[in-house]
PDB file of C-alpha atoms in Angstrom:
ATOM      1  CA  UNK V   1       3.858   9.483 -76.373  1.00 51.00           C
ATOM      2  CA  UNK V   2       0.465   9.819 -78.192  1.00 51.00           C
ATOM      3  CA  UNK V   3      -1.557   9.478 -74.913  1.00 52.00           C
ATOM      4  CA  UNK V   4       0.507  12.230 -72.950  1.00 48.00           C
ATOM      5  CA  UNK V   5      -0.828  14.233 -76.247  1.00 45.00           C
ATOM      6  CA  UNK V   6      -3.801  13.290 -75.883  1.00 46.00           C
ATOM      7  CA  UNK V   7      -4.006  14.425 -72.167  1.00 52.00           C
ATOM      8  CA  UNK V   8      -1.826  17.235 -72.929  1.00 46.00           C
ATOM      9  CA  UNK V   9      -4.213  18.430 -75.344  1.00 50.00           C
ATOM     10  CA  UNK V  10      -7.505  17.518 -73.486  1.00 49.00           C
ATOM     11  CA  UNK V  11      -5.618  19.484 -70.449  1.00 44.00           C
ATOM     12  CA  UNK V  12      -5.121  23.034 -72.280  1.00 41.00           C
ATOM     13  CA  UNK V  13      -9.164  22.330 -74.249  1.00 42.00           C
ATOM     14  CA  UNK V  14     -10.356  21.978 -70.468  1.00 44.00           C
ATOM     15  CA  UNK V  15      -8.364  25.353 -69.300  1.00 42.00           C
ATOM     16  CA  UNK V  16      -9.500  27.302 -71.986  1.00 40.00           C
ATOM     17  CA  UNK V  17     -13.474  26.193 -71.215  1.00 39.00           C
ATOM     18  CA  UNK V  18     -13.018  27.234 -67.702  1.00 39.00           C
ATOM     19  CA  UNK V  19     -10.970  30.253 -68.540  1.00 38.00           C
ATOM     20  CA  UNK V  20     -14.075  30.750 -70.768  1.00 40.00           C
ATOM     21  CA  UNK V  21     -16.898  30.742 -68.351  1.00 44.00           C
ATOM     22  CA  UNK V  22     -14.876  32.381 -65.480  1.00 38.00           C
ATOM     23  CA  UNK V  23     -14.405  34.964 -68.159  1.00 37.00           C
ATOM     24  CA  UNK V  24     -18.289  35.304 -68.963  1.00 36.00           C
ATOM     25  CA  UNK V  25     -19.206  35.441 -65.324  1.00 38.00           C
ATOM     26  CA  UNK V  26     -16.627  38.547 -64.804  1.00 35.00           C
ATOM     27  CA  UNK V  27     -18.388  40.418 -67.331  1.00 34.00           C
ATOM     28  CA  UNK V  28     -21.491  39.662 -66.021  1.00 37.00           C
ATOM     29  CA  UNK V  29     -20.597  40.630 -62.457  1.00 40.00           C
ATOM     30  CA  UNK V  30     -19.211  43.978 -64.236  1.00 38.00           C
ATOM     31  CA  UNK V  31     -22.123  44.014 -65.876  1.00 37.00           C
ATOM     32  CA  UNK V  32     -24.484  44.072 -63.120  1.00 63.00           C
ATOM     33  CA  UNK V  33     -22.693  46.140 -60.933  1.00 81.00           C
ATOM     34  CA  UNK V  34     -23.209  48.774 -63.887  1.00 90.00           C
ATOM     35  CA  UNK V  35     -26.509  48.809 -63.426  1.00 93.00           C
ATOM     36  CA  UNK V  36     -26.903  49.079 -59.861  1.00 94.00           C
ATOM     37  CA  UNK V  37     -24.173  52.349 -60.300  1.00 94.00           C
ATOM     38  CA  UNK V  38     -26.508  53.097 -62.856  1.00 95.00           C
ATOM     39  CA  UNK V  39     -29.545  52.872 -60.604  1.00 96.00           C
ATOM     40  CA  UNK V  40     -27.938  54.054 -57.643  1.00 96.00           C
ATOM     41  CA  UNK V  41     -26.692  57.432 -59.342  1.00 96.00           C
ATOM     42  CA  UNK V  42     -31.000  58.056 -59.645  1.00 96.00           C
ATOM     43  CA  UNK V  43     -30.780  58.224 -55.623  1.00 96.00           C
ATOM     44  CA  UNK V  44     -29.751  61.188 -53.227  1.00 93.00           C
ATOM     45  CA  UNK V  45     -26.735  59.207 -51.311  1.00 95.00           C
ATOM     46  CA  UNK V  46     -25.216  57.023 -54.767  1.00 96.00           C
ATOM     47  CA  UNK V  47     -22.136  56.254 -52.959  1.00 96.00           C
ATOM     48  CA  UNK V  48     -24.413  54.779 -49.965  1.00 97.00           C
ATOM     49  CA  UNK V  49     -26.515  52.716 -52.431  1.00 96.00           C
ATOM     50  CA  UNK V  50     -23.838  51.261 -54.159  1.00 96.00           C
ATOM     51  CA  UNK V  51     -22.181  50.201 -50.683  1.00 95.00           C
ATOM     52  CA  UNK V  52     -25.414  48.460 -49.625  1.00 96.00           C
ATOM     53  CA  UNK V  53     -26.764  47.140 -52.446  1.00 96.00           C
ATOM     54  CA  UNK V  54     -23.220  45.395 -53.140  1.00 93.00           C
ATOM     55  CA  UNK V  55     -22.674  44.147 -50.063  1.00 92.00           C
ATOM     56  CA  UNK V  56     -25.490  41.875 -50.622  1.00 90.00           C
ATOM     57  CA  UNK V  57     -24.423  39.169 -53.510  1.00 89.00           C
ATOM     58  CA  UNK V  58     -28.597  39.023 -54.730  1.00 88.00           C
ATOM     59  CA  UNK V  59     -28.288  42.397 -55.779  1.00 90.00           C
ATOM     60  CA  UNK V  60     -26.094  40.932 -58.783  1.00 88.00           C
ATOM     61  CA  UNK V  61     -29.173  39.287 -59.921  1.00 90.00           C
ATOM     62  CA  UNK V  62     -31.429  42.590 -60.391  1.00 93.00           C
ATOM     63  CA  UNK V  63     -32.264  43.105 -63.579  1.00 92.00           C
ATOM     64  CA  UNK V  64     -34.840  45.886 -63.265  1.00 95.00           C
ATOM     65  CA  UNK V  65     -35.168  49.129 -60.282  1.00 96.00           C
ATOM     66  CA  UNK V  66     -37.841  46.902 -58.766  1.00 97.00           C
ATOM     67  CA  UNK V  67     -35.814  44.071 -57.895  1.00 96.00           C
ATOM     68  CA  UNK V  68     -33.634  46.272 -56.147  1.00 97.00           C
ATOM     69  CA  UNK V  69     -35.727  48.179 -54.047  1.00 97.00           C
ATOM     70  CA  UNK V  70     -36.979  45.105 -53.396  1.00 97.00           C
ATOM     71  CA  UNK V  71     -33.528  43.775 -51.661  1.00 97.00           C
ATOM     72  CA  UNK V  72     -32.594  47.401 -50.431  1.00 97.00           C
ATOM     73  CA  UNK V  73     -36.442  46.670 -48.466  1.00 98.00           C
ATOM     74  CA  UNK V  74     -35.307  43.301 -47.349  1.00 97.00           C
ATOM     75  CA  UNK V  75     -31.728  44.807 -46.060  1.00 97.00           C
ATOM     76  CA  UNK V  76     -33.737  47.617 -44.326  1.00 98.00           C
ATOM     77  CA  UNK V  77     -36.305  44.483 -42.334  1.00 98.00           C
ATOM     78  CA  UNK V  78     -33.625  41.951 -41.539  1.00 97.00           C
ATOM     79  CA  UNK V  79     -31.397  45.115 -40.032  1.00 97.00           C
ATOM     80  CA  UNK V  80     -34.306  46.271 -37.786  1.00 98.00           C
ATOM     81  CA  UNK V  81     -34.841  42.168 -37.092  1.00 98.00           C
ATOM     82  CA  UNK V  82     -31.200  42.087 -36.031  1.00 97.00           C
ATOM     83  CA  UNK V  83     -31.407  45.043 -34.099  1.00 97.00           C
ATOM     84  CA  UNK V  84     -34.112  44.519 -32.036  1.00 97.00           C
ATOM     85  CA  UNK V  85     -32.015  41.042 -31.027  1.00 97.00           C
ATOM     86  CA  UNK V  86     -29.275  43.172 -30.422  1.00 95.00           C
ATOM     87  CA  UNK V  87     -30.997  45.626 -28.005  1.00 96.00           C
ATOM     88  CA  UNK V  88     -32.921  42.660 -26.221  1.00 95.00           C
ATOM     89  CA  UNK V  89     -29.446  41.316 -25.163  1.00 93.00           C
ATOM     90  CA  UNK V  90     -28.343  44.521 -23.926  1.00 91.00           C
ATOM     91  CA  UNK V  91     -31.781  44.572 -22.112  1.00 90.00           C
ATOM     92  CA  UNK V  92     -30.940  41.369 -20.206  1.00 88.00           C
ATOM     93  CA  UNK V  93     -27.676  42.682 -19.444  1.00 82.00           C
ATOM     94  CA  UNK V  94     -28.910  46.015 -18.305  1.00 81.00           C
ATOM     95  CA  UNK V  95     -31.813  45.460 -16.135  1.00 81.00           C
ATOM     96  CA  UNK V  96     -30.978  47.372 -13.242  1.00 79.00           C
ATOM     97  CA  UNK V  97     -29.204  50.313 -14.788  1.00 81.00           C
ATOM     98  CA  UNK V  98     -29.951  53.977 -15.433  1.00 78.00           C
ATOM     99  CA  UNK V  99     -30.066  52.775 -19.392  1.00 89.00           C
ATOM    100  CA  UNK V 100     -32.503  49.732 -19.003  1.00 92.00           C
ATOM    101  CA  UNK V 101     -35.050  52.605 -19.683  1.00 91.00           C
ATOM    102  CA  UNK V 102     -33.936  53.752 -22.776  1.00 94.00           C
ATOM    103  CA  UNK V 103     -33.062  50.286 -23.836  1.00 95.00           C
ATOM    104  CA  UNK V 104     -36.800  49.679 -23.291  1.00 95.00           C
ATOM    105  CA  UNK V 105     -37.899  52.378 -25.388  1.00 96.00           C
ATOM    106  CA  UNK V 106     -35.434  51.156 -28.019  1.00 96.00           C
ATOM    107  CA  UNK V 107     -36.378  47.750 -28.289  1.00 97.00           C
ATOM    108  CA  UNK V 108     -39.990  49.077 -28.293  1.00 97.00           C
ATOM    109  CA  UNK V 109     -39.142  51.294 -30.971  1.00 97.00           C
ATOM    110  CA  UNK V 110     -37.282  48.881 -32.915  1.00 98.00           C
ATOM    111  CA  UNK V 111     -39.826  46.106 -32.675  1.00 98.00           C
ATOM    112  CA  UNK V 112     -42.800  48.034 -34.126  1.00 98.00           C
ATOM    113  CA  UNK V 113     -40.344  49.195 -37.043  1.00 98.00           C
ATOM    114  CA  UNK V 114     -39.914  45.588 -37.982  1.00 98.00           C
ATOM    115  CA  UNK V 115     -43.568  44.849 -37.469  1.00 98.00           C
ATOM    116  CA  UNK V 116     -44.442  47.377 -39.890  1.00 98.00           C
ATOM    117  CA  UNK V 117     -41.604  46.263 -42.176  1.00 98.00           C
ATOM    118  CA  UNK V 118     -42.532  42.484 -42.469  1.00 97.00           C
ATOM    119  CA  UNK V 119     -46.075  43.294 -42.626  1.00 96.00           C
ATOM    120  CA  UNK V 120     -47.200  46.164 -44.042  1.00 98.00           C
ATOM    121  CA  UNK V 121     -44.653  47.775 -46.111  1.00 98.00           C
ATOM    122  CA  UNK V 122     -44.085  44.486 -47.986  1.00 95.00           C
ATOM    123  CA  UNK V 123     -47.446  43.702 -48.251  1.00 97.00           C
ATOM    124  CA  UNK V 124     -47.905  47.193 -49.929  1.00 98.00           C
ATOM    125  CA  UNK V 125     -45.005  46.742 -51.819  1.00 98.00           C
ATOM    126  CA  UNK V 126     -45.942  43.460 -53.418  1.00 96.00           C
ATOM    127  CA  UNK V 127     -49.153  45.363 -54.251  1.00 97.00           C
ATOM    128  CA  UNK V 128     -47.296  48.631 -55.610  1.00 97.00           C
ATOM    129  CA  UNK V 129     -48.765  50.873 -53.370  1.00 97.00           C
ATOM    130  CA  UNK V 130     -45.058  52.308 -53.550  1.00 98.00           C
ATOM    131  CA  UNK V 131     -45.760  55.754 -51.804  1.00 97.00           C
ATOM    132  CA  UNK V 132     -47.700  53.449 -48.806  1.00 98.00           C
ATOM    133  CA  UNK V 133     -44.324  51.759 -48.949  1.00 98.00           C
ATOM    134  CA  UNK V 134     -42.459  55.002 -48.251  1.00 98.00           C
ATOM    135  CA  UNK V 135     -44.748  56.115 -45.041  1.00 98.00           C
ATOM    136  CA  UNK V 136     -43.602  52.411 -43.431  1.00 98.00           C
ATOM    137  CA  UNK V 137     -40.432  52.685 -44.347  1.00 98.00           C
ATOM    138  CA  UNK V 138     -39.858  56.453 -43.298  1.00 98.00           C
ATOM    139  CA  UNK V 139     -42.009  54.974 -39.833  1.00 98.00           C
ATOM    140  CA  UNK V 140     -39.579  52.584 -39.450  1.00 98.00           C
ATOM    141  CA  UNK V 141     -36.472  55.102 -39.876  1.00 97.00           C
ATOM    142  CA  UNK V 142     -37.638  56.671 -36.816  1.00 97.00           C
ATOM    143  CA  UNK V 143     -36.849  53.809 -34.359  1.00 97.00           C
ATOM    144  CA  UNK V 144     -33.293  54.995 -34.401  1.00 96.00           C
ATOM    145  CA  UNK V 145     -34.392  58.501 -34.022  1.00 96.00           C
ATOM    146  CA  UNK V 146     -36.343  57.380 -30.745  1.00 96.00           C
ATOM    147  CA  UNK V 147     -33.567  55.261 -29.601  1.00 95.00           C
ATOM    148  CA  UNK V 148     -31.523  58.079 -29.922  1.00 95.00           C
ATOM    149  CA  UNK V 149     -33.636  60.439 -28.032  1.00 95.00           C
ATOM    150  CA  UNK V 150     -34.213  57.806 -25.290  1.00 94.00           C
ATOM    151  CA  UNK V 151     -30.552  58.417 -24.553  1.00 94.00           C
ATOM    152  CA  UNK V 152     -30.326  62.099 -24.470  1.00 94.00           C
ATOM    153  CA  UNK V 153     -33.313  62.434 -22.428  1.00 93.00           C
ATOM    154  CA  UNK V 154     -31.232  60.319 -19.620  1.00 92.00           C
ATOM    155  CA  UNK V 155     -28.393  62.012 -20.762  1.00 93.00           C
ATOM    156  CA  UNK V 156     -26.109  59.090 -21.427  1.00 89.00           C
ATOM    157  CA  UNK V 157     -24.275  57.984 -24.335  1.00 88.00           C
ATOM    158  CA  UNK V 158     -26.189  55.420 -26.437  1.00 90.00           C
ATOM    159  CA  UNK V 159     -24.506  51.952 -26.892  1.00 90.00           C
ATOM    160  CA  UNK V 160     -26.987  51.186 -30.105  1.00 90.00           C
ATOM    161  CA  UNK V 161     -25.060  54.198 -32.009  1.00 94.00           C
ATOM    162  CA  UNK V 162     -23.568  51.715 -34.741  1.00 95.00           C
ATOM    163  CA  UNK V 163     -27.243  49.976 -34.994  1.00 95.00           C
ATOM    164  CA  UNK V 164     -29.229  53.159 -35.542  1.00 96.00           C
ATOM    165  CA  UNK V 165     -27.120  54.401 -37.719  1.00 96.00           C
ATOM    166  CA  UNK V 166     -26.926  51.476 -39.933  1.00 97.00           C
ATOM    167  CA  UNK V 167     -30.550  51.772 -39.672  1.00 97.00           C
ATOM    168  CA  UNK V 168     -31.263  55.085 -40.994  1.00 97.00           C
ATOM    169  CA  UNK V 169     -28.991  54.544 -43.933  1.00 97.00           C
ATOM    170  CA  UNK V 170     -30.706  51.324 -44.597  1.00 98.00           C
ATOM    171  CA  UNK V 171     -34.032  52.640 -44.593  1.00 98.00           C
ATOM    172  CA  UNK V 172     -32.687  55.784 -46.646  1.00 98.00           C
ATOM    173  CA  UNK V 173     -31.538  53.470 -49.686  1.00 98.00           C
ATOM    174  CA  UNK V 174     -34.298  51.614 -49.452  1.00 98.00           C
ATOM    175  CA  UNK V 175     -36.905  54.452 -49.553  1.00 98.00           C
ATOM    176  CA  UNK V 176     -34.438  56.065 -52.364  1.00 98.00           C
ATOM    177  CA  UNK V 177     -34.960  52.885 -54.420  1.00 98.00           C
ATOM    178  CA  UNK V 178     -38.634  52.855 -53.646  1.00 98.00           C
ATOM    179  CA  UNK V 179     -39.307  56.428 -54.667  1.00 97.00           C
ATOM    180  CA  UNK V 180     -37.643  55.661 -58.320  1.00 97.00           C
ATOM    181  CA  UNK V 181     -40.771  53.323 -58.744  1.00 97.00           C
ATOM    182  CA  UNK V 182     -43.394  55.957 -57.563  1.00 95.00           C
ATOM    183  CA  UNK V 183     -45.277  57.376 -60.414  1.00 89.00           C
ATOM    184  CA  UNK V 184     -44.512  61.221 -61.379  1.00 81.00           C
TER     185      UNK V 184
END
């Protein structure tokens, strides 16, 4: 009888230490997402910020404006990364159509944004040469702008829509974040 209160007891001590720390890492979670709504509501598109910025569980580790720009940069690269994978696919697929053009120019497009991504606007960034970060990144939110274009001029409806989209908002919260660290 004594050792079923024993484990009894040792039971209900154990729930109430995890109930503890599962407790503690809800209010931290609540706690960080308060400051990214906090730093998002700085930016012109809050609602936009707070989608991408959450989406991505690192964010919930920023403690300061410059650790998230610095993930809403690294969202913006790896999207242009996976889209120029994307469109080289749909160039393999599409080599002897009316759209392999545009599909060039896309991939083209797309490729030099994430050159200037990986290399210059984090090198600049690392340096806080934040307004040099903004020309790359605003550079690089043109690729979907000329992939867009590519498809008008052949008049045909572009199947990289969903990418370039995507895109331009991830460039847009991540220049949005980036301006907050430019000095007034």
């Amino acid at each position: 009888m004594q050792n079923a209160m024993v484990s009894v007891s040792t039971f209900v001590a154990m729930f109430l230490a995890v109930l503890a720390i599962v407790s503690s890492s809800l209010l931290v979670a609540h706690a960080d997402t308060d400051f990214i709504s906090r730093t998002c509501n700085k930016t012109n598109n809050t609602a936009l910020c707070i989608a991408v910025l959450t989406a991505k569980p690192q964010s919930s580790h920023a403690s300061t404006e410059h650790d998230l720009a610095s993930i809403a940069l690294k969202i913006a690269t790896n999207t242009a990364k996976h889209n120029v994978k994307v469109i080289s696919d749909l160039s393999k697929n599409n080599q002897s159509t009316p759209e392999a053009f545009a599909i060039a120019i896309c991939l083209k497009a797309y490729t030099e944004a994430t050159s200037a991504l990986e290399i210059y606007a984090d090198l600049y960034f690392e340096r806080g040469f934040y307004s040099d970060t903004l020309t790359v990144v605003s550079f690089a939110m043109g690729a979907s702008d000329t992939c867009k274009e590519a498809f008008k001029w052949i008049k045909k409806k572009s199947p990289m829509s969903y990418i370039d989209r995507q895109m331009t908002e991830h460039c847009s919260v991540a220049s949005n974040l980036i301006n907050l660290l430019v000095p007034k």
